[in-house]
PDB file of C-alpha atoms in Angstrom:
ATOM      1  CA  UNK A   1      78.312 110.632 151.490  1.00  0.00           C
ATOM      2  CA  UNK A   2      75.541 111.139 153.654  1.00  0.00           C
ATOM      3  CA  UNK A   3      71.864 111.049 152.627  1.00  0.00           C
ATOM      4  CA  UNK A   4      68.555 113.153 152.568  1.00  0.00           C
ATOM      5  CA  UNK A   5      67.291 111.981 156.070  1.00  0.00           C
ATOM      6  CA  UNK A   6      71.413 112.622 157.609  1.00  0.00           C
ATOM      7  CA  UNK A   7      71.345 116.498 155.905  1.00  0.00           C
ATOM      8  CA  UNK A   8      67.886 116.668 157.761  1.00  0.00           C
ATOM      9  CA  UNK A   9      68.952 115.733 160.818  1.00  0.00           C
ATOM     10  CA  UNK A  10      70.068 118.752 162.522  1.00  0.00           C
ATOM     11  CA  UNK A  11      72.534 117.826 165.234  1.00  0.00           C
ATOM     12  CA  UNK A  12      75.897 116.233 164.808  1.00  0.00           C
ATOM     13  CA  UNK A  13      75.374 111.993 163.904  1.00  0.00           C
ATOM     14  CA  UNK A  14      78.767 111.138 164.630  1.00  0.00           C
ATOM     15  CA  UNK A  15      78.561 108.979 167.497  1.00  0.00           C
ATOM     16  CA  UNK A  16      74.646 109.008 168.204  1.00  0.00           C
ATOM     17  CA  UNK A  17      74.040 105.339 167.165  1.00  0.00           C
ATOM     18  CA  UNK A  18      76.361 104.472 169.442  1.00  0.00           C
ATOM     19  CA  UNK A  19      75.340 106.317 172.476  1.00  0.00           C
ATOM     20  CA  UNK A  20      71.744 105.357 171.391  1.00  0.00           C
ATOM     21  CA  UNK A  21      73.069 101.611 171.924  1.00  0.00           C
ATOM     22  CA  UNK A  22      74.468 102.094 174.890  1.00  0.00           C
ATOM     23  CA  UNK A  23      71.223 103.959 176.624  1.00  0.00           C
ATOM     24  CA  UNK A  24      69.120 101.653 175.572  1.00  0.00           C
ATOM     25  CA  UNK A  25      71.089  98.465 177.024  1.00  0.00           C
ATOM     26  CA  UNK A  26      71.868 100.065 180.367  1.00  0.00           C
ATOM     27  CA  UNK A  27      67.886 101.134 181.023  1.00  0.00           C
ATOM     28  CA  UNK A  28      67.140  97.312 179.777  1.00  0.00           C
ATOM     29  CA  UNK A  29      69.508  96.642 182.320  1.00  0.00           C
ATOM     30  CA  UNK A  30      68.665  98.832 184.980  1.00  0.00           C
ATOM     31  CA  UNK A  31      65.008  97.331 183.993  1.00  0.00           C
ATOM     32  CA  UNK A  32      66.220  93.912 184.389  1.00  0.00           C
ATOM     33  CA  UNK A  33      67.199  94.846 188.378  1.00  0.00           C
ATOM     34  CA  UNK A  34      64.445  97.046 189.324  1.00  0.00           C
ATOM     35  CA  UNK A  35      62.543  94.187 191.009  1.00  0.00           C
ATOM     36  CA  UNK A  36      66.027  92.816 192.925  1.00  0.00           C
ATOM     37  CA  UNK A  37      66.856  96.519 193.739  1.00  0.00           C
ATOM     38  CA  UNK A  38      63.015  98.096 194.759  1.00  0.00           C
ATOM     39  CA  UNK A  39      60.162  96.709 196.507  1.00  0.00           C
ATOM     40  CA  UNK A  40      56.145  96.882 196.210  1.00  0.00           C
ATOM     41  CA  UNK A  41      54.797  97.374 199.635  1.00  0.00           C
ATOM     42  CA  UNK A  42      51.232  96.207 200.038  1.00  0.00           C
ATOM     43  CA  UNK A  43      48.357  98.911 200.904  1.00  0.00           C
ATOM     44  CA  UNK A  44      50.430 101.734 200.027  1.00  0.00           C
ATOM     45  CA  UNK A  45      49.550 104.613 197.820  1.00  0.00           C
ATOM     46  CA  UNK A  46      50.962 104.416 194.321  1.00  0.00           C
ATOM     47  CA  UNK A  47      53.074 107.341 194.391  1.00  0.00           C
ATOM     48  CA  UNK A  48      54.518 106.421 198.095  1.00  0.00           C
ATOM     49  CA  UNK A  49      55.729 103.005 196.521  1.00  0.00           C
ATOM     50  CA  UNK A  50      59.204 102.554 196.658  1.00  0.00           C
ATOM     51  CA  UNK A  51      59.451 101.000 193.253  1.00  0.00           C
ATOM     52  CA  UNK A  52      57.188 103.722 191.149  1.00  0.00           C
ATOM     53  CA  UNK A  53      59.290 106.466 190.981  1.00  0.00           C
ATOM     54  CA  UNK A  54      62.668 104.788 189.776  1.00  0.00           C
ATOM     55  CA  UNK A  55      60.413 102.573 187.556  1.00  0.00           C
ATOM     56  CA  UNK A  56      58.895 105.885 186.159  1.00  0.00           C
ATOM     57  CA  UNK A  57      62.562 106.753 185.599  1.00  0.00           C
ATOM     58  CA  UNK A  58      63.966 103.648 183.992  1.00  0.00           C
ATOM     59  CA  UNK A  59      60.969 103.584 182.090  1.00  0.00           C
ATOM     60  CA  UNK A  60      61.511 106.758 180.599  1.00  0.00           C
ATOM     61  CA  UNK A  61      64.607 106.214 180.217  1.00  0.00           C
ATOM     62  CA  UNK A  62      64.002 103.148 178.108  1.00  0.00           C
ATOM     63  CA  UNK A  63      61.362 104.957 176.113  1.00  0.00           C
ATOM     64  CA  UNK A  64      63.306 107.817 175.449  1.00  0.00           C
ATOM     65  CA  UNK A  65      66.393 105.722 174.098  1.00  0.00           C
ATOM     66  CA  UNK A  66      64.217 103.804 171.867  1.00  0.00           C
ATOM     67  CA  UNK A  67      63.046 106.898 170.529  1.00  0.00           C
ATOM     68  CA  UNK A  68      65.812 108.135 170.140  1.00  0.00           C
ATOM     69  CA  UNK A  69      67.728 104.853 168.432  1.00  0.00           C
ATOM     70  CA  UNK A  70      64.319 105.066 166.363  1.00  0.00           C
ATOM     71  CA  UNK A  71      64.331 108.758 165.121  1.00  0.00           C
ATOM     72  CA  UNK A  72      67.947 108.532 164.047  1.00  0.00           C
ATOM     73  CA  UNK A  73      69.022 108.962 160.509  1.00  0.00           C
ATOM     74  CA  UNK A  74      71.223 106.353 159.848  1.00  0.00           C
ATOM     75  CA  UNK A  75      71.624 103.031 161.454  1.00  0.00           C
ATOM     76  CA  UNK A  76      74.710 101.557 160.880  1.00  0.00           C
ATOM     77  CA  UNK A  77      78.460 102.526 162.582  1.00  0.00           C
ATOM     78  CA  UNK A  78      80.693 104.417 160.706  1.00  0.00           C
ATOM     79  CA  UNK A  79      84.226 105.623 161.306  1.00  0.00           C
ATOM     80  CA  UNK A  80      83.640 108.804 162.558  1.00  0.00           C
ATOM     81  CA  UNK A  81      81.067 107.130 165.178  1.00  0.00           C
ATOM     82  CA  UNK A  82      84.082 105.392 167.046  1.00  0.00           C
ATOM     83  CA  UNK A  83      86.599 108.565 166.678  1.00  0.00           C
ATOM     84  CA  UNK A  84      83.762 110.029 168.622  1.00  0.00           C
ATOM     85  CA  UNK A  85      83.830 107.550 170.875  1.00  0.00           C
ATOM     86  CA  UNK A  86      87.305 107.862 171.715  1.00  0.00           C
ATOM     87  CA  UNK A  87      86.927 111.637 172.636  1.00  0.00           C
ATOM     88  CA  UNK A  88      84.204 110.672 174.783  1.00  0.00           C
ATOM     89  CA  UNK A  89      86.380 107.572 176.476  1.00  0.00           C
ATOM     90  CA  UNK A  90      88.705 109.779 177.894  1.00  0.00           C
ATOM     91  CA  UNK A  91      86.255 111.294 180.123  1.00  0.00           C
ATOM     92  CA  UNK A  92      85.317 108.430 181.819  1.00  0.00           C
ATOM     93  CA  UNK A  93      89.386 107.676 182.376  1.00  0.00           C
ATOM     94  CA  UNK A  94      88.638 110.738 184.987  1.00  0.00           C
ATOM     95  CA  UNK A  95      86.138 108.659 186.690  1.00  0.00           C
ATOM     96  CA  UNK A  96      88.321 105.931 187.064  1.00  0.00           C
ATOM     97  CA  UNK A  97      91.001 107.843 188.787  1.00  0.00           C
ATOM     98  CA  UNK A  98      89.085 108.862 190.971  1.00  0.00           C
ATOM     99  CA  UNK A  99      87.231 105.392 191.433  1.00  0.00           C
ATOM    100  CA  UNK A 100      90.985 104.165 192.187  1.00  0.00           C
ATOM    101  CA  UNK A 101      91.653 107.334 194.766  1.00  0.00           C
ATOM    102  CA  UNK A 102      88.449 106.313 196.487  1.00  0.00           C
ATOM    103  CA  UNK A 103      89.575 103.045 196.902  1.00  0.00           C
ATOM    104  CA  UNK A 104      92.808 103.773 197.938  1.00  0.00           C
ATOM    105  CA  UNK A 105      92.287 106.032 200.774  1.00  0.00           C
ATOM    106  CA  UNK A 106      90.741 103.890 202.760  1.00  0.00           C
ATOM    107  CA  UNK A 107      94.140 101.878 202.925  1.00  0.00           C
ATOM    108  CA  UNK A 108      96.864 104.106 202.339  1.00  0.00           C
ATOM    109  CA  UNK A 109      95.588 107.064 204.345  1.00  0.00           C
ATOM    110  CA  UNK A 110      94.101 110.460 203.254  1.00  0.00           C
ATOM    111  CA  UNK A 111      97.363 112.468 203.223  1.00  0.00           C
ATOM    112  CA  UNK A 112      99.536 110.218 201.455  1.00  0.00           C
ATOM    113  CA  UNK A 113      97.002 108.771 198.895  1.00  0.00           C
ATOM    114  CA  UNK A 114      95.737 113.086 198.327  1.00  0.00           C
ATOM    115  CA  UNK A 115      99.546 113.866 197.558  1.00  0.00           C
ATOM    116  CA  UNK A 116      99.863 111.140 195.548  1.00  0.00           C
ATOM    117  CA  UNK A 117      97.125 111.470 193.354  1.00  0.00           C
ATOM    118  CA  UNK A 118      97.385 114.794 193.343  1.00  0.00           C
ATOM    119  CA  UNK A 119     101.001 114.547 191.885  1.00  0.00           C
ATOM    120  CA  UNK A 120      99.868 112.073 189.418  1.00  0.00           C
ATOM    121  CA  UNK A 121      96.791 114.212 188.375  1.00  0.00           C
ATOM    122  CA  UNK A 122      99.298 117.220 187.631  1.00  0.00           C
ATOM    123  CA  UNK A 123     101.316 115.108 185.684  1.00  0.00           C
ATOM    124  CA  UNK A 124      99.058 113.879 183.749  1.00  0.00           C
ATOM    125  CA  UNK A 125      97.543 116.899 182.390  1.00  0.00           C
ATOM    126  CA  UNK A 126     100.843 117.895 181.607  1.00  0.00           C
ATOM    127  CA  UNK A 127     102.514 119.991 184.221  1.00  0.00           C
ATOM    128  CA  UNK A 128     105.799 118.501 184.456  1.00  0.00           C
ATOM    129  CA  UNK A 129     108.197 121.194 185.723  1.00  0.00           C
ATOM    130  CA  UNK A 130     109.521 121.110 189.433  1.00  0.00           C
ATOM    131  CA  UNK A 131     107.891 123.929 190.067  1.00  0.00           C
ATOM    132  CA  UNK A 132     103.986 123.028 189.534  1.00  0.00           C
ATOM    133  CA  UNK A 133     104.776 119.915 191.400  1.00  0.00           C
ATOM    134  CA  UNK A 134     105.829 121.226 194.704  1.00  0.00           C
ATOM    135  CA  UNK A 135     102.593 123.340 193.987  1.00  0.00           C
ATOM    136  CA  UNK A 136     100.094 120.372 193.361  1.00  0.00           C
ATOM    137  CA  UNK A 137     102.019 118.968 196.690  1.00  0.00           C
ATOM    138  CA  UNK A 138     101.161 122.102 198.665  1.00  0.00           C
ATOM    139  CA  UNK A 139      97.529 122.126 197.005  1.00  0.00           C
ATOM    140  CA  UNK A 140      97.063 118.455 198.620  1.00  0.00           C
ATOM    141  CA  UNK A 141      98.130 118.980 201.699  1.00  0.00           C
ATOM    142  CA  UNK A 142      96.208 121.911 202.148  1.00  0.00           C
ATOM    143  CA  UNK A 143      92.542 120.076 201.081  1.00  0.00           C
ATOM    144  CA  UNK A 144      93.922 117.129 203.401  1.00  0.00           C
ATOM    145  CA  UNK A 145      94.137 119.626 206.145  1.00  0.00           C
ATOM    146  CA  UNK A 146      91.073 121.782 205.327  1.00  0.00           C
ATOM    147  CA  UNK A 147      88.710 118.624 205.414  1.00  0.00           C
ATOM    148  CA  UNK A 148      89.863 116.805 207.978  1.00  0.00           C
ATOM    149  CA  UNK A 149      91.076 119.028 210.801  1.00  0.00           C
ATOM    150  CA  UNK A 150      88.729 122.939 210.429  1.00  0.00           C
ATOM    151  CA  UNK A 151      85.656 121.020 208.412  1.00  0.00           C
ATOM    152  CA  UNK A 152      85.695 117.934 210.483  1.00  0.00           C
ATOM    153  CA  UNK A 153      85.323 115.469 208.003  1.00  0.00           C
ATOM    154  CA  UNK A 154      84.974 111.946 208.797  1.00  0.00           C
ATOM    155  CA  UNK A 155      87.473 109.935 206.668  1.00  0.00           C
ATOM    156  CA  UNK A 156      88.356 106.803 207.611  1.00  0.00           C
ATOM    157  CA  UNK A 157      92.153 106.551 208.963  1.00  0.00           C
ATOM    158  CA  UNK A 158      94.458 105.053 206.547  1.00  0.00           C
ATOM    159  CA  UNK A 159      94.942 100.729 207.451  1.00  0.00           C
ATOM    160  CA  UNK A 160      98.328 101.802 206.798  1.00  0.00           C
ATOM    161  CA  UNK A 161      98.561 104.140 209.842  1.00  0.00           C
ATOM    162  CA  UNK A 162      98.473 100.854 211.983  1.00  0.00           C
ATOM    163  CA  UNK A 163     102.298 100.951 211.347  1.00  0.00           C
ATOM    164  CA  UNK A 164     103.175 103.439 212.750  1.00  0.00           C
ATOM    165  CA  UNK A 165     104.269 103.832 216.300  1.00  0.00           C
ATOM    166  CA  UNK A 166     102.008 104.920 219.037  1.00  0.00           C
ATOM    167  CA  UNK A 167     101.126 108.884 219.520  1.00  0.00           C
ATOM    168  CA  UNK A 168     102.547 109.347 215.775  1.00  0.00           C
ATOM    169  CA  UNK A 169      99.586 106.825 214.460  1.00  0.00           C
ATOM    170  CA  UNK A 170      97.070 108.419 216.895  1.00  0.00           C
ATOM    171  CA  UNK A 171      97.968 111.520 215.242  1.00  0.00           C
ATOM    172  CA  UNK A 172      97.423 110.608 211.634  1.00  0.00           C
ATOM    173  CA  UNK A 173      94.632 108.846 212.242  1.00  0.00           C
ATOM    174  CA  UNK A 174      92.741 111.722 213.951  1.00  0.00           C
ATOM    175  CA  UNK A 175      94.490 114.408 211.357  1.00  0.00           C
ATOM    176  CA  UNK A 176      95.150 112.882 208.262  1.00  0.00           C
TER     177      UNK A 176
END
């Protein structure tokens, strides 16, 4: 049953208090490190200070959260906050693959850690057959070669190409 102020309110609720919550702590947060993270350099304009503009940010932020935790129409959780949630969870597992591919590559190699993930990336939005496989194979390979050997991109060589013997690990290391 919702009341007067939620049939008022004229976006969706479901999930606002907690995303309201959530702003609000990271820009206290974000507050909190401003004066470890920026600095104040004497006898310089205000505007050339390194701190002002991300403190005009996280301020904002802040003040805008508030605002926004303040202006809502309900304040407590309700089911359909946390179902909301949820959808919104599985975006960030996206980040976190590729948060684990960035941190892989560095180790594994480019090539093997791009088919890899790649692979794993088809599966897991549900392409399962053969076919799309060798595919998402074929896709990787071709980005791995496209940045690194016509764009030039400088990505670290693979700790794992150590292993390998002599002009074969000069090779992946300068191609792959």
């Amino acid at each position: 049953m919702s009341s007067e102020d939620e049939r008022k309110f004229r976006r969706p609720i479901r999930g606002q208090l907690l995303f309201a919550l959530v702003f609000l702590a990271a820009s206290l947060f974000l507050l909190s490190q401003l004066g470890e993270e920026t600095k104040w350099i004497k006898r310089t304009k205000l505007f050339a200070q390194p701190r002002f503009w991300p403190a005009v940010a996280v301020g904002g932020m802040l003040l805008f959260s508030a605002l926004h935790l303040w202006r809502l129409p309900r304040k407590w959780l309700v089911l359909t906050d946390f179902v909301e949630w949820k959808i919104w969870f599985f975006a960030i597992e996206w980040v976190l693959w590729f948060l684990v591919y960035v941190m892989v590559v560095p180790i594994v190699g480019y090539l093997p850690t791009t088919v890899v993930f790649v692979l794993l990336m088809t599966w897991r939005v549900g392409y399962r057959e053969r076919k799309m496989m060798v595919i998402s194979v074929g896709f990787a390979v071709a980005v791995v070669v496209l940045f690194k050997m016509f764009l030039q991109v400088k990505i670290p060589g693979g700790a794992f190409y150590e292993y390998l013997p002599g002009a074969l690990r000069s090779f992946f290391i300068m191609n792959f």
